[in-house]
N, CA, C and O atoms as a MOPAC input file, in Angstrom:
PM7 MOZYME 1SCF
protein

 N    133.52700 1    84.66000 1    40.33500 1
 C    133.69500 1    83.23300 1    41.57400 1
 C    133.87800 1    81.46100 1    41.49100 1
 O    133.38100 1    80.37700 1    41.18600 1
 N    135.09600 1    82.25900 1    42.07000 1
 C    135.96100 1    81.03000 1    42.25000 1
 C    135.19200 1    79.67700 1    42.93900 1
 O    134.21200 1    79.51600 1    43.66700 1
 N    136.09600 1    78.88500 1    42.35500 1
 C    135.14100 1    77.42600 1    44.01300 1
 C    135.76600 1    78.29100 1    45.58800 1
 O    135.15200 1    78.44900 1    46.64400 1
 N    136.82200 1    78.61900 1    45.31800 1
 C    137.56200 1    78.78600 1    46.94600 1
 C    136.73700 1    79.79800 1    47.45500 1
 O    136.76400 1    79.93600 1    48.67800 1
 N    135.93700 1    80.61100 1    46.73600 1
 C    135.63500 1    81.26800 1    46.81700 1
 C    133.87000 1    81.67400 1    48.42600 1
 O    133.53500 1    82.28000 1    49.44400 1
 N    133.27000 1    80.18500 1    46.78200 1
 C    131.97200 1    79.64000 1    46.97600 1
 C    132.33900 1    79.81500 1    48.58000 1
 O    131.99800 1    80.76400 1    49.28600 1
 N    133.15300 1    78.61200 1    48.99700 1
 C    133.52600 1    77.87300 1    50.25100 1
 C    134.38500 1    78.08200 1    51.70300 1
 O    134.57800 1    77.42400 1    52.72500 1
 N    134.76100 1    79.34200 1    51.18700 1
 C    135.58800 1    79.75800 1    52.40200 1
 C    134.97700 1    81.94500 1    52.52100 1
 O    134.83100 1    82.90300 1    51.76200 1
 N    134.85800 1    81.63000 1    53.89300 1
 C    134.30900 1    82.93600 1    54.34500 1
 C    135.99900 1    83.46600 1    54.00800 1
 O    136.75100 1    82.58300 1    54.41900 1
 N    136.45300 1    84.14100 1    53.64900 1
 C    137.71400 1    85.43400 1    53.78800 1
 C    138.59600 1    85.65100 1    55.11800 1
 O    137.77800 1    85.42700 1    56.01100 1
 N    139.40600 1    85.85900 1    55.52500 1
 C    139.88800 1    86.43800 1    56.60100 1
 C    140.17300 1    87.72200 1    56.83400 1
 O    140.78900 1    88.26300 1    55.91600 1
 N    139.96600 1    88.28000 1    57.61600 1
 C    138.41900 1    89.68400 1    58.23100 1
 C    137.60400 1    90.30200 1    57.51500 1
 O    137.42400 1    91.51100 1    57.36900 1
 N    137.06500 1    89.33600 1    57.02600 1
 C    136.16100 1    90.09800 1    55.71000 1
 C    134.69400 1    90.28900 1    56.41500 1
 O    133.58100 1    90.16900 1    55.90200 1
 N    135.03300 1    90.60200 1    57.66800 1
 C    134.11100 1    91.26200 1    58.48100 1
 C    134.08500 1    91.33700 1    59.79500 1
 O    133.23600 1    90.95400 1    60.59900 1
 N    135.81000 1    92.24100 1    60.03300 1
 C    136.65300 1    92.13200 1    60.78200 1
 C    135.27900 1    93.25500 1    61.25000 1
 O    134.39500 1    93.90400 1    60.69000 1
 N    135.93400 1    92.89400 1    63.05700 1
 C    134.64600 1    94.89000 1    63.53400 1
 C    133.56800 1    95.14700 1    63.40200 1
 O    133.13200 1    96.19300 1    63.88300 1
 N    132.90000 1    94.42400 1    62.82000 1
 C    131.65100 1    94.64900 1    61.98900 1
 C    130.72200 1    95.06100 1    63.01600 1
 O    129.97600 1    94.08700 1    63.10900 1
 N    130.10400 1    96.43000 1    64.31300 1
 C    129.21400 1    95.94500 1    65.36700 1
 C    128.01000 1    95.78500 1    64.62900 1
 O    127.28300 1    95.30300 1    65.49800 1
 N    127.52900 1    95.84500 1    63.91600 1
 C    126.48600 1    96.54300 1    62.54200 1
 C    126.02500 1    93.94400 1    62.44600 1
 O    125.03100 1    93.36800 1    62.00400 1
 N    127.08900 1    93.45700 1    62.97200 1
 C    126.26300 1    92.60400 1    62.91500 1
 C    125.59000 1    91.53000 1    63.76600 1
 O    126.32300 1    91.04900 1    64.63000 1
 N    124.91200 1    91.27300 1    63.73100 1
 C    123.29100 1    90.52100 1    65.49600 1
 C    123.13900 1    89.28300 1    64.67500 1
 O    123.73200 1    88.41200 1    65.31100 1
 N    122.79600 1    88.92300 1    63.91800 1
 C    122.82700 1    87.58900 1    63.55800 1
 C    123.07000 1    87.08600 1    61.84900 1
 O    122.64700 1    87.70500 1    60.87200 1
 N    123.99200 1    85.59800 1    61.82200 1
 C    124.12000 1    85.34000 1    60.50900 1
 C    124.10000 1    84.12000 1    60.57500 1
 O    124.15600 1    83.22100 1    61.41300 1
 N    123.94300 1    84.37800 1    58.78600 1
 C    123.13000 1    82.55000 1    58.16200 1
 C    124.60900 1    82.11700 1    57.68100 1
 O    125.35300 1    82.90800 1    57.10100 1
 N    124.94200 1    80.86100 1    57.96000 1
 C    126.33900 1    81.11200 1    56.67500 1
 C    125.61400 1    79.80600 1    55.75900 1
 O    125.04100 1    78.74600 1    56.01100 1
 N    125.82500 1    80.21200 1    55.13400 1
 C    125.65400 1    79.28900 1    53.63600 1
 C    125.47600 1    77.92900 1    53.55100 1
 O    126.20300 1    77.83000 1    52.56200 1
 N    125.05800 1    76.57300 1    53.78700 1
 C    125.60300 1    75.27300 1    52.94300 1
 C    126.46200 1    74.98800 1    52.47100 1
 O    127.10800 1    73.96800 1    52.71000 1
 N    126.69900 1    75.81200 1    51.67400 1
 C    128.01300 1    75.56700 1    51.21900 1
 C    129.85300 1    76.36000 1    51.61000 1
 O    130.87100 1    76.31000 1    50.91900 1
 N    129.63500 1    76.95900 1    52.84900 1
 C    130.40700 1    77.42100 1    52.68100 1
 C    131.13200 1    75.58600 1    54.24200 1
 O    130.70400 1    74.88600 1    55.16000 1
 N    132.50100 1    75.86700 1    53.32500 1
 C    133.59700 1    74.56400 1    54.60600 1
 C    134.97100 1    75.06600 1    55.12400 1
 O    135.86600 1    74.26300 1    55.38800 1
 N    135.13900 1    76.50700 1    55.27700 1
 C    136.31300 1    76.88900 1    56.26000 1
 C    134.95100 1    78.38200 1    55.85700 1
 O    134.13000 1    78.75500 1    55.01900 1
 N    135.86100 1    78.89100 1    57.83300 1
 C    135.26300 1    80.37900 1    58.05800 1
 C    137.00800 1    80.57400 1    58.45200 1
 O    137.81300 1    79.84700 1    59.03400 1
 N    137.13600 1    82.39100 1    57.59900 1
 C    138.71000 1    82.88500 1    57.64000 1
 C    139.26600 1    82.25600 1    58.92000 1
 O    138.84000 1    81.51300 1    59.80400 1
 N    140.82000 1    83.11500 1    58.51600 1
 C    141.04700 1    83.91400 1    59.72200 1
 C    140.11600 1    85.24900 1    60.65500 1
 O    139.06600 1    85.83500 1    60.38900 1
 N    140.85200 1    85.32900 1    61.54300 1
 C    139.44800 1    86.67700 1    62.31900 1
 C    138.12900 1    86.67900 1    61.32600 1
 O    138.10500 1    87.71700 1    60.66500 1
 N    137.28900 1    86.00500 1    61.11200 1
 C    137.15000 1    86.42600 1    59.64700 1
 C    135.39300 1    87.10500 1    60.28400 1
 O    134.74400 1    87.85500 1    59.55500 1
 N    134.83800 1    86.65500 1    61.76600 1
 C    133.76500 1    87.67800 1    62.44700 1
 C    135.07800 1    88.49900 1    63.76400 1
 O    134.50400 1    89.33300 1    64.46400 1
 N    136.45600 1    88.35500 1    64.06900 1
 C    137.03300 1    89.13200 1    64.88200 1
 C    136.06900 1    90.72300 1    65.11100 1
 O    135.95500 1    91.80100 1    64.52900 1
 N    135.42800 1    89.92800 1    66.52800 1
 C    135.78800 1    91.56300 1    67.56000 1
 C    133.75400 1    92.05600 1    67.15600 1
 O    133.30000 1    93.19000 1    67.31600 1
 N    133.26400 1    91.32700 1    66.85100 1
 C    132.22000 1    91.96000 1    66.24300 1
 C    130.87200 1    91.83700 1    67.15900 1
 O    129.98200 1    91.00800 1    67.35400 1
 N    131.11200 1    92.69300 1    67.45400 1
 C    130.29200 1    92.30400 1    69.61800 1
 C    129.15400 1    92.22800 1    70.03800 1
 O    128.76000 1    91.75100 1    71.10200 1
 N    128.43400 1    92.82800 1    68.98400 1
 C    126.93200 1    92.18000 1    68.84900 1
 C    126.46400 1    91.26000 1    68.56900 1
 O    125.25000 1    91.07500 1    68.65800 1
 N    127.21800 1    90.48800 1    68.18600 1
 C    127.11900 1    89.10600 1    67.25700 1
 C    126.49800 1    87.86000 1    67.91800 1
 O    127.20300 1    86.88400 1    68.17500 1
 N    124.90300 1    87.89700 1    68.25100 1
 C    124.43500 1    87.16200 1    68.30200 1
 C    124.12000 1    84.99000 1    68.65300 1
 O    124.18300 1    83.93400 1    69.28200 1
 N    123.78900 1    85.85200 1    67.54200 1
 C    123.14200 1    84.32100 1    66.56300 1
 C    123.98500 1    84.40000 1    64.98800 1
 O    124.17900 1    85.16600 1    64.04400 1
 N    124.44000 1    82.45400 1    65.68200 1
 C    125.09500 1    82.25800 1    64.89000 1
 C    124.44400 1    80.84900 1    63.46900 1
 O    124.57600 1    79.62800 1    63.56400 1
 N    124.08300 1    81.27700 1    62.83500 1
 C    123.73800 1    79.35300 1    62.20000 1
 C    124.39900 1    79.05000 1    61.08600 1
 O    124.07300 1    79.44200 1    59.96500 1
 N    125.61600 1    78.14500 1    61.41700 1
 C    125.88200 1    77.40900 1    60.88700 1
 C    125.50300 1    76.47800 1    60.00900 1
 O    124.75500 1    75.55200 1    60.32400 1
 N    126.25400 1    76.73700 1    58.18600 1
 C    125.92700 1    75.21300 1    57.43000 1
 C    125.73500 1    73.85500 1    57.59000 1
 O    125.39200 1    73.37100 1    58.66900 1
 N    125.79400 1    73.66400 1    57.29500 1
 C    126.10200 1    72.37700 1    57.01100 1
 C    126.58500 1    71.64100 1    56.73900 1
 O    126.12800 1    70.52700 1    56.99600 1
 N    127.82400 1    71.77100 1    56.04200 1
 C    128.68600 1    71.68200 1    55.11400 1
 C    130.47200 1    71.71100 1    55.33000 1
 O    131.37100 1    71.35200 1    54.57000 1
 N    130.51300 1    72.51000 1    57.18700 1
 C    131.92500 1    73.42600 1    57.44100 1
 C    132.53200 1    72.76000 1    58.25300 1
 O    132.29600 1    72.37700 1    59.39900 1
 N    133.32200 1    72.65300 1    57.57500 1
 C    134.35000 1    72.13500 1    58.72300 1
 C    135.74400 1    72.08900 1    59.31300 1
 O    136.48000 1    71.37400 1    59.99300 1
 N    135.68700 1    73.48100 1    58.54800 1
 C    137.06200 1    74.48800 1    59.83600 1
 C    136.94900 1    75.59900 1    60.08000 1
 O    136.55700 1    76.34600 1    59.18400 1
 N    137.13000 1    75.91100 1    60.85900 1
 C    137.04900 1    78.08700 1    62.09800 1
 C    138.42000 1    78.01100 1    62.11200 1
 O    139.01800 1    77.27300 1    62.89500 1
 N    138.81600 1    78.52400 1    61.52600 1
 C    140.66600 1    79.11600 1    61.26900 1
 C    140.44100 1    79.93000 1    62.93000 1
 O    139.43900 1    80.25000 1    63.56900 1
 N    141.91000 1    80.04000 1    63.18000 1
 C    142.34500 1    80.96100 1    64.36100 1
 C    141.61100 1    82.52900 1    64.38500 1
 O    141.58100 1    83.46900 1    63.59000 1
 N    140.94600 1    82.22300 1    65.97600 1
 C    140.39800 1    83.91500 1    66.58100 1
 C    139.56500 1    84.41100 1    65.33800 1
 O    139.61900 1    85.55200 1    64.87800 1
 N    138.76000 1    83.34300 1    64.84900 1
 C    137.48200 1    83.82800 1    63.65200 1
 C    136.38100 1    84.71600 1    63.87600 1
 O    135.74800 1    85.41300 1    63.08300 1
 N    136.22700 1    84.47200 1    65.74400 1
 C    135.33800 1    84.59800 1    66.34000 1
 C    135.46400 1    85.66300 1    67.45500 1
 O    134.53700 1    86.12000 1    68.12500 1
 N    136.83700 1    85.99100 1    67.53700 1
 C    136.88900 1    86.52200 1    69.04600 1
 C    137.35700 1    87.47500 1    69.41000 1
 O    138.31900 1    88.15200 1    69.04500 1
 N    135.92000 1    87.60700 1    70.94400 1
 C    135.73300 1    89.15800 1    71.28300 1
 C    134.40300 1    89.43600 1    70.84700 1
 O    133.71100 1    90.33700 1    71.32200 1
 N    133.96400 1    88.46300 1    69.71600 1
 C    132.63300 1    87.99400 1    70.64500 1
 C    131.40200 1    88.41600 1    71.49100 1
 O    130.38600 1    87.84800 1    71.89000 1
 N    131.83400 1    89.42000 1    71.57100 1
 C    130.76400 1    89.59000 1    73.19000 1
 C    129.21500 1    88.91700 1    73.35200 1
 O    128.86700 1    88.09800 1    74.20300 1
 N    128.35100 1    89.54500 1    72.21800 1
 C    127.89500 1    88.56800 1    72.51300 1
 C    127.42100 1    87.24300 1    72.47900 1
 O    126.19200 1    87.20000 1    72.52900 1
 N    128.00500 1    86.08800 1    72.40700 1
 C    127.25100 1    85.13000 1    71.80500 1
 C    126.76000 1    84.12700 1    72.74300 1
 O    126.64900 1    84.80000 1    73.76800 1
 N    126.54300 1    83.41900 1    72.92000 1
 C    125.72500 1    83.25100 1    73.86000 1
 C    126.01300 1    80.89500 1    74.01400 1
 O    126.77700 1    80.20100 1    74.68500 1
 N    125.14200 1    80.64100 1    73.20000 1
 C    125.82300 1    79.80900 1    72.94200 1
 C    125.82600 1    79.25800 1    71.45200 1
 O    125.43400 1    79.79300 1    70.41500 1
 N    126.51800 1    77.74800 1    71.73300 1
 C    126.55000 1    77.97500 1    70.17900 1
 C    126.33900 1    76.08000 1    69.89900 1
 O    126.48900 1    75.24100 1    70.78700 1
 N    125.90000 1    75.72700 1    68.18200 1
 C    125.75700 1    74.93700 1    68.25900 1
 C    125.94600 1    74.73700 1    66.20000 1
 O    125.23600 1    75.08400 1    65.25700 1
 N    127.65200 1    73.80600 1    66.35200 1
 C    128.11900 1    73.25900 1    66.05100 1
 C    127.34100 1    72.16500 1    64.81200 1
 O    126.30600 1    71.50300 1    64.88600 1
 N    128.10300 1    72.28600 1    63.96700 1
 C    127.64600 1    71.15500 1    62.56400 1
 C    128.01300 1    69.85700 1    62.70200 1
 O    129.03400 1    69.46900 1    63.26900 1
 N    127.19700 1    69.19500 1    62.19300 1
 C    128.16300 1    67.33000 1    62.88000 1
 C    129.57900 1    67.95100 1    62.15700 1
 O    130.41700 1    68.30300 1    62.98800 1
 N    129.96700 1    68.13400 1    60.73000 1
 C    130.59200 1    68.36400 1    59.86000 1
 C    131.83400 1    69.05400 1    60.18300 1
 O    132.88800 1    68.73600 1    59.63300 1
 N    131.73900 1    70.24400 1    61.29200 1
 C    132.67300 1    70.13000 1    62.25800 1
 C    133.68100 1    69.30600 1    62.45100 1
 O    133.54000 1    68.69900 1    63.51300 1
 N    134.95400 1    68.93200 1    61.68800 1
 C    136.52400 1    69.09900 1    62.35400 1
 C    137.70000 1    69.77500 1    63.01500 1
 O    138.74500 1    69.31900 1    63.47800 1
 N    137.27100 1    70.86400 1    62.92900 1
 C    138.53900 1    71.03300 1    63.30100 1
 C    137.92700 1    73.21400 1    64.09300 1
 O    137.05900 1    73.95200 1    63.62700 1
 N    138.60900 1    73.39600 1    64.97400 1
 C    138.37900 1    74.36800 1    65.59000 1
 C    140.13100 1    74.68700 1    66.41400 1
 O    140.68500 1    74.14900 1    67.37200 1
 N    140.74300 1    76.32600 1    65.03800 1
 C    141.47800 1    75.99200 1    65.72800 1
 C    141.35000 1    77.57700 1    66.42400 1
 O    140.54400 1    78.43300 1    66.05700 1
 N    142.43900 1    77.73300 1    67.60500 1
 C    143.67000 1    78.03300 1    68.13100 1
 C    142.74700 1    79.86200 1    68.28800 1
 O    142.34800 1    80.53500 1    67.33800 1
 N    142.65200 1    80.21800 1    69.77100 1
 C    141.35700 1    80.55900 1    69.58700 1
 C    140.15100 1    80.86900 1    69.05100 1
 O    139.43300 1    81.78100 1    69.46200 1
 N    140.02000 1    80.48500 1    68.57400 1
 C    138.77900 1    80.64100 1    67.28600 1
 C    137.82400 1    81.47100 1    68.09800 1
 O    137.72900 1    82.59100 1    67.59600 1
 N    136.91000 1    81.28800 1    69.42400 1
 C    136.00900 1    81.76500 1    70.27800 1
 C    136.79100 1    82.69700 1    71.87800 1
 O    136.28700 1    82.68300 1    73.00100 1
 N    137.29400 1    82.97400 1    71.72200 1
 C    138.37000 1    83.72900 1    72.92800 1
 C    137.61700 1    84.80700 1    73.01200 1
 O    136.90800 1    85.30100 1    72.13500 1
 N    137.86100 1    85.29200 1    74.51300 1
 C    137.35300 1    85.86600 1    75.26800 1
 C    135.82900 1    86.28000 1    74.36400 1
 O    135.42100 1    87.30700 1    73.82200 1
 N    135.28100 1    84.87800 1    74.54500 1
 C    133.74200 1    85.65700 1    74.07700 1
 C    133.04900 1    85.31200 1    74.98800 1
 O    132.40600 1    84.28400 1    75.20500 1
 N    133.29600 1    86.78300 1    75.85900 1
 C    132.46300 1    86.65300 1    77.81600 1
 C    131.45500 1    86.28500 1    77.45100 1
 O    131.81800 1    85.11000 1    77.39400 1
 N    130.18300 1    86.23400 1    77.05100 1
 C    128.39500 1    85.95800 1    77.70400 1
 C    128.79800 1    84.14400 1    77.36000 1
 O    128.23000 1    83.46800 1    78.21800 1
 N    129.60300 1    83.25000 1    76.36000 1
 C    129.38500 1    82.41200 1    75.02100 1
 C    128.89300 1    81.26300 1    76.92500 1
 O    129.82900 1    80.99000 1    77.67600 1
 N    127.71400 1    80.90400 1    77.22800 1
 C    127.86800 1    80.10300 1    78.55900 1
 C    127.77800 1    78.15700 1    77.65400 1
 O    128.16700 1    77.30500 1    78.45200 1
 N    127.42400 1    77.67100 1    76.50800 1
 C    127.70700 1    76.55200 1    75.81100 1
 C    127.61200 1    76.41300 1    74.46500 1
 O    127.09700 1    77.16300 1    73.63600 1
 N    128.23300 1    75.24300 1    74.32100 1
 C    128.74300 1    74.66500 1    73.04900 1
 C    128.33200 1    73.38500 1    72.56900 1
 O    128.63300 1    72.53800 1    73.41000 1
 N    127.86300 1    72.97000 1    71.73700 1
 C    127.57600 1    71.63000 1    71.36300 1
 C    128.67600 1    71.17400 1    70.02400 1
 O    129.16100 1    71.65100 1    68.99900 1
 N    128.67300 1    70.41300 1    70.51700 1
 C    129.98900 1    69.94700 1    68.70300 1
 C    129.52500 1    68.41600 1    68.70700 1
 O    129.08900 1    67.62700 1    69.54600 1
 N    129.94700 1    68.38900 1    66.88600 1
 C    128.91600 1    67.02000 1    66.57300 1
 C    130.11000 1    65.72700 1    66.96100 1
 O    130.92800 1    65.63000 1    67.87500 1
 N    129.69500 1    64.65500 1    65.57900 1
 C    130.88000 1    64.13600 1    65.62900 1
 C    132.06000 1    63.51900 1    65.16900 1
 O    132.93000 1    62.72100 1    65.51900 1
 N    131.57800 1    64.50100 1    63.88500 1
 C    132.99400 1    65.45700 1    63.35900 1
 C    134.41000 1    64.91300 1    64.08800 1
 O    135.25100 1    64.01300 1    64.09800 1
 N    133.91900 1    66.40400 1    64.79000 1
 C    135.22400 1    67.13300 1    65.68600 1
 C    136.77100 1    66.71600 1    66.00400 1
 O    136.81000 1    66.31700 1    67.16800 1
 N    137.66200 1    66.68100 1    65.58100 1
 C    138.89900 1    65.51100 1    66.05000 1
 C    140.11300 1    66.88200 1    66.11600 1
 O    141.26600 1    66.47100 1    65.98400 1
 N    139.99800 1    68.23600 1    66.27900 1
 C    141.09200 1    68.92900 1    66.44100 1
 C    140.19200 1    70.25700 1    67.80100 1
 O    139.17200 1    70.94400 1    67.73500 1
 N    140.74900 1    70.14900 1    68.36100 1
 C    140.63900 1    71.41100 1    69.27700 1
 C    141.65300 1    72.30200 1    69.31200 1
 O    142.51700 1    72.11700 1    70.17000 1
 N    141.77200 1    73.40100 1    68.44300 1
 C    142.92100 1    74.25800 1    69.21700 1
 C    143.52000 1    75.09300 1    70.45600 1
 O    142.96600 1    76.17100 1    70.67500 1
 N    144.37700 1    74.79300 1    71.12600 1
 C    144.93300 1    75.84800 1    72.15800 1
 C    143.91400 1    77.12500 1    72.42600 1
 O    143.12000 1    77.51300 1    71.56800 1
 N    144.03100 1    77.65200 1    73.57900 1
 C    142.65700 1    78.89300 1    73.50400 1
 C    141.51800 1    78.50800 1    72.89400 1
 O    140.65300 1    79.38300 1    72.95200 1
 N    141.34000 1    77.96700 1    72.58300 1
 C    139.41200 1    77.78400 1    71.41700 1
 C    138.66600 1    78.81700 1    72.69900 1
 O    138.35100 1    80.00700 1    72.73800 1
 N    138.60300 1    77.94800 1    73.44300 1
 C    137.56700 1    79.00400 1    73.94700 1
 C    138.20500 1    79.63900 1    75.38700 1
 O    137.36100 1    80.09600 1    76.15800 1
 N    139.16500 1    79.68400 1    75.67500 1
 C    139.79100 1    80.32600 1    76.59100 1
 C    139.23000 1    82.62200 1    76.75600 1
 O    138.84000 1    83.44500 1    75.92800 1
 N    139.48500 1    82.67100 1    78.00800 1
 C    138.37700 1    83.38700 1    78.81000 1
 C    137.47800 1    83.56200 1    78.36700 1
 O    137.29900 1    84.77700 1    78.28300 1
 N    136.28100 1    82.72500 1    77.77500 1
 C    135.08700 1    82.23800 1    77.89700 1
 C    134.14300 1    82.76000 1    79.08600 1
 O    132.96600 1    82.40500 1    79.01800 1
 N    134.50800 1    83.51700 1    80.10300 1
 C    134.74500 1    83.14900 1    81.33600 1
 C    133.13900 1    83.05600 1    81.20600 1
 O    133.01200 1    82.32400 1    82.18800 1
 N    132.29900 1    83.16700 1    80.91800 1
 C    130.32800 1    82.30200 1    81.28100 1
 C    130.21200 1    81.46300 1    80.55200 1
 O    129.06700 1    81.13100 1    80.24500 1
 N    131.81700 1    80.49000 1    79.73600 1
 C    131.11900 1    78.74100 1    78.96900 1
 C    131.85200 1    78.08600 1    80.45900 1
 O    132.96800 1    78.24100 1    80.95500 1
 N    130.15400 1    76.97600 1    81.04600 1
 C    130.24200 1    76.30300 1    81.32900 1
 C    130.15600 1    74.77800 1    81.35000 1
 O    130.54300 1    73.99600 1    82.21800 1
 N    129.37800 1    74.48300 1    79.84300 1
 C    128.95100 1    73.81400 1    79.45300 1
 C    129.77200 1    73.24700 1    77.61200 1
 O    129.83100 1    74.01000 1    76.64800 1
 N    130.24500 1    71.89100 1    77.61500 1
 C    130.50300 1    71.90500 1    76.80500 1
 C    129.85900 1    70.61300 1    76.04000 1
 O    130.50000 1    69.67900 1    76.52100 1
 N    128.92800 1    70.06200 1    75.10100 1
 C    128.27200 1    69.14100 1    74.99200 1
 C    128.99700 1    68.21700 1    73.60500 1
 O    129.79800 1    68.72700 1    72.82200 1
 N    128.65000 1    67.18600 1    73.54800 1
 C    129.69100 1    66.58400 1    72.74100 1
 C    128.88000 1    64.92900 1    72.19600 1
 O    128.37700 1    64.13300 1    72.99000 1
 N    128.95900 1    64.68900 1    70.27300 1
 C    127.99800 1    63.81400 1    70.60600 1
 C    128.51800 1    62.85200 1    71.28800 1
 O    129.62000 1    63.05300 1    71.79700 1
 N    127.53300 1    60.94100 1    71.55500 1
 C    128.11700 1    60.55200 1    71.28400 1
 C    129.27700 1    60.20100 1    70.50800 1
 O    130.43300 1    60.01400 1    70.88800 1
 N    128.82900 1    60.14900 1    69.48400 1
 C    129.25100 1    59.68100 1    68.05800 1
 C    131.24100 1    59.75200 1    67.80900 1
 O    132.17500 1    59.23600 1    67.19500 1
 N    130.89200 1    60.77200 1    68.78900 1
 C    132.04900 1    60.85800 1    68.21600 1
 C    133.30600 1    60.66900 1    68.51000 1
 O    133.40000 1    60.55500 1    69.73200 1
 N    134.45300 1    60.56900 1    67.92400 1
 C    135.48300 1    58.73300 1    68.26400 1
 C    136.53900 1    59.76900 1    68.57200 1
 O    137.32700 1    59.08600 1    69.22600 1
 N    136.94100 1    60.71000 1    68.53000 1
 C    138.52600 1    61.54800 1    69.50500 1
 C    137.49300 1    62.68900 1    71.44800 1
 O    138.10700 1    63.38300 1    72.25900 1
 N    136.48300 1    62.48400 1    71.45500 1
 C    136.04800 1    63.56800 1    72.12900 1
 C    134.99500 1    62.43100 1    73.47400 1
 O    134.63900 1    61.29700 1    73.15600 1
 N    134.74700 1    62.88400 1    74.53000 1
 C    133.51600 1    62.93000 1    75.03500 1
 C    133.30400 1    64.01000 1    76.70900 1
 O    134.05400 1    64.39400 1    77.60700 1
 N    132.55800 1    64.07200 1    76.53700 1
 C    131.34900 1    65.05100 1    77.23200 1
 C    131.33900 1    64.98800 1    78.95100 1
 O    130.17600 1    64.93700 1    79.35000 1
 N    132.22400 1    64.97900 1    79.93600 1
 C    131.55200 1    64.30200 1    80.83100 1
 C    131.66900 1    65.33800 1    81.96600 1
 O    132.58600 1    65.95700 1    82.50600 1
 N    129.37300 1    65.18600 1    82.17500 1
 C    129.08100 1    66.79500 1    82.99900 1
 C    129.43900 1    68.09000 1    82.42400 1
 O    129.34000 1    69.21800 1    82.90600 1
 N    129.78900 1    67.76900 1    81.51800 1
 C    130.48400 1    68.89600 1    81.23000 1
 C    130.83600 1    69.51800 1    80.13800 1
 O    130.35700 1    70.02800 1    79.12500 1
 N    132.45700 1    69.18200 1    81.00100 1
 C    133.42900 1    68.50100 1    80.71200 1
 C    134.30400 1    68.01700 1    79.61900 1
 O    134.38900 1    66.79000 1    79.67800 1
 N    135.29800 1    68.76100 1    78.19700 1
 C    135.60200 1    67.87300 1    77.67800 1
 C    136.16700 1    66.56100 1    77.74400 1
 O    135.20400 1    66.63100 1    78.50800 1
 N    136.71800 1    65.43400 1    77.74700 1
 C    137.79700 1    64.55500 1    78.01400 1
 C    138.36800 1    63.52400 1    76.76000 1
 O    137.37400 1    63.05100 1    76.21000 1
 N    139.11400 1    63.22300 1    76.38200 1
 C    139.85900 1    62.81400 1    75.72300 1
 C    138.47700 1    61.68600 1    75.18300 1
 O    137.37500 1    61.97800 1    75.64600 1
 N    138.55100 1    60.41900 1    74.21500 1
 C    136.98200 1    59.77800 1    74.24400 1
 C    136.78300 1    58.49600 1    75.27500 1
 O    135.82500 1    57.92700 1    75.79800 1
 N    138.25100 1    58.36000 1    75.27400 1
 C    137.93900 1    57.42500 1    76.90300 1
 C    137.98200 1    57.98200 1    77.96500 1
 O    137.87700 1    57.17800 1    78.89200 1
 N    138.10000 1    59.10100 1    78.30200 1
 C    137.46500 1    59.61100 1    79.17200 1
 C    138.43800 1    59.64600 1    80.08800 1
 O    138.02000 1    59.43300 1    81.22700 1
 N    139.47600 1    59.82000 1    80.00700 1
 C    140.56300 1    59.57200 1    80.94400 1
 C    141.84400 1    61.04200 1    80.87400 1
 O    142.78700 1    61.00900 1    81.66300 1
 N    141.71000 1    62.20200 1    79.89100 1
 C    143.23500 1    62.81300 1    80.02600 1
 C    141.02900 1    63.55800 1    79.46300 1
 O    139.98600 1    63.17100 1    78.93700 1
 N    141.83600 1    65.07400 1    80.30000 1
 C    140.47300 1    66.50700 1    80.32800 1
 C    140.80700 1    66.85200 1    78.55700 1
 O    139.65000 1    66.66800 1    78.17900 1
 N    141.09500 1    66.98800 1    78.06900 1
 C    141.08800 1    68.57800 1    77.18500 1
 C    140.96800 1    69.63000 1    77.40700 1
 O    142.00500 1    70.28500 1    77.29600 1
 N    139.85200 1    70.30400 1    77.78300 1
 C    138.87500 1    71.90600 1    77.98500 1
 C    138.05300 1    71.86200 1    79.58100 1
 O    136.89100 1    71.57900 1    79.87000 1
 N    138.88900 1    72.15600 1    80.18100 1
 C    137.24700 1    72.60500 1    81.71000 1
 C    137.58800 1    74.11800 1    81.30700 1
 O    138.52300 1    74.91500 1    81.37900 1
 N    135.83900 1    74.00800 1    80.68900 1
 C    135.03200 1    75.74100 1    80.91700 1
 C    135.42000 1    76.35500 1    82.20900 1
 O    135.75300 1    76.10900 1    83.36900 1
 N    135.15500 1    77.42600 1    81.22700 1
 C    136.97200 1    77.94300 1    82.32200 1
 C    135.39100 1    79.03800 1    83.17400 1
 O    135.44700 1    79.86500 1    84.08500 1
 N    134.22500 1    78.55700 1    82.40300 1
 C    132.76500 1    79.06900 1    83.37300 1
 C    132.65200 1    78.54600 1    85.09200 1
 O    132.01400 1    79.09000 1    85.99400 1
 N    133.23800 1    77.70200 1    85.13300 1
 C    132.40700 1    77.04200 1    85.91800 1
 C    133.82600 1    77.19300 1    87.51200 1
 O    134.98200 1    77.60800 1    87.59600 1
 N    132.91500 1    76.64400 1    88.37800 1
 C    133.42300 1    77.14000 1    90.10700 1
 C    132.89900 1    76.73800 1    90.43300 1
 O    131.75600 1    77.16400 1    90.60000 1
 N    133.35400 1    75.41800 1    90.85000 1
 C    132.75400 1    73.84600 1    91.50200 1
 C    134.41500 1    73.34300 1    91.39700 1
 O    134.61300 1    72.18600 1    91.76800 1
 N    135.25200 1    73.89000 1    91.06300 1
 C    136.83000 1    73.45000 1    91.53500 1
 C    137.48700 1    73.65900 1    92.90700 1
 O    138.64400 1    73.28500 1    93.10100 1

């Protein structure tokens, strides 16, 4: 096994695997590849490893059973549409290292009401569960499940 294989879950590796209900991602994994868990409709729980840095495009697209996500402090990047169309996802907690959230990362997550971010994060802030830039002057992501506007 080469070093990259030990640090990355490959693209499409578990694509449409309806048998997955819960996963524990090893602490050695730094990247989850493109569409790695795409349409794993029964996946409800994810325990991310402590060294995860990047979640690639559409990695968890259409995982309808996910309800909440606690990302590790190490996570730096959530790419485009990574969690798009996760219908039951209601809350997300992000650590201090996150510096990039791709377009549509949480699009069509119609139950998503709150995004919480570590106060130690240098790039983003969360005000009443809404994601803003660090200064709190520019809205970055309004959770699609909120109905207070």
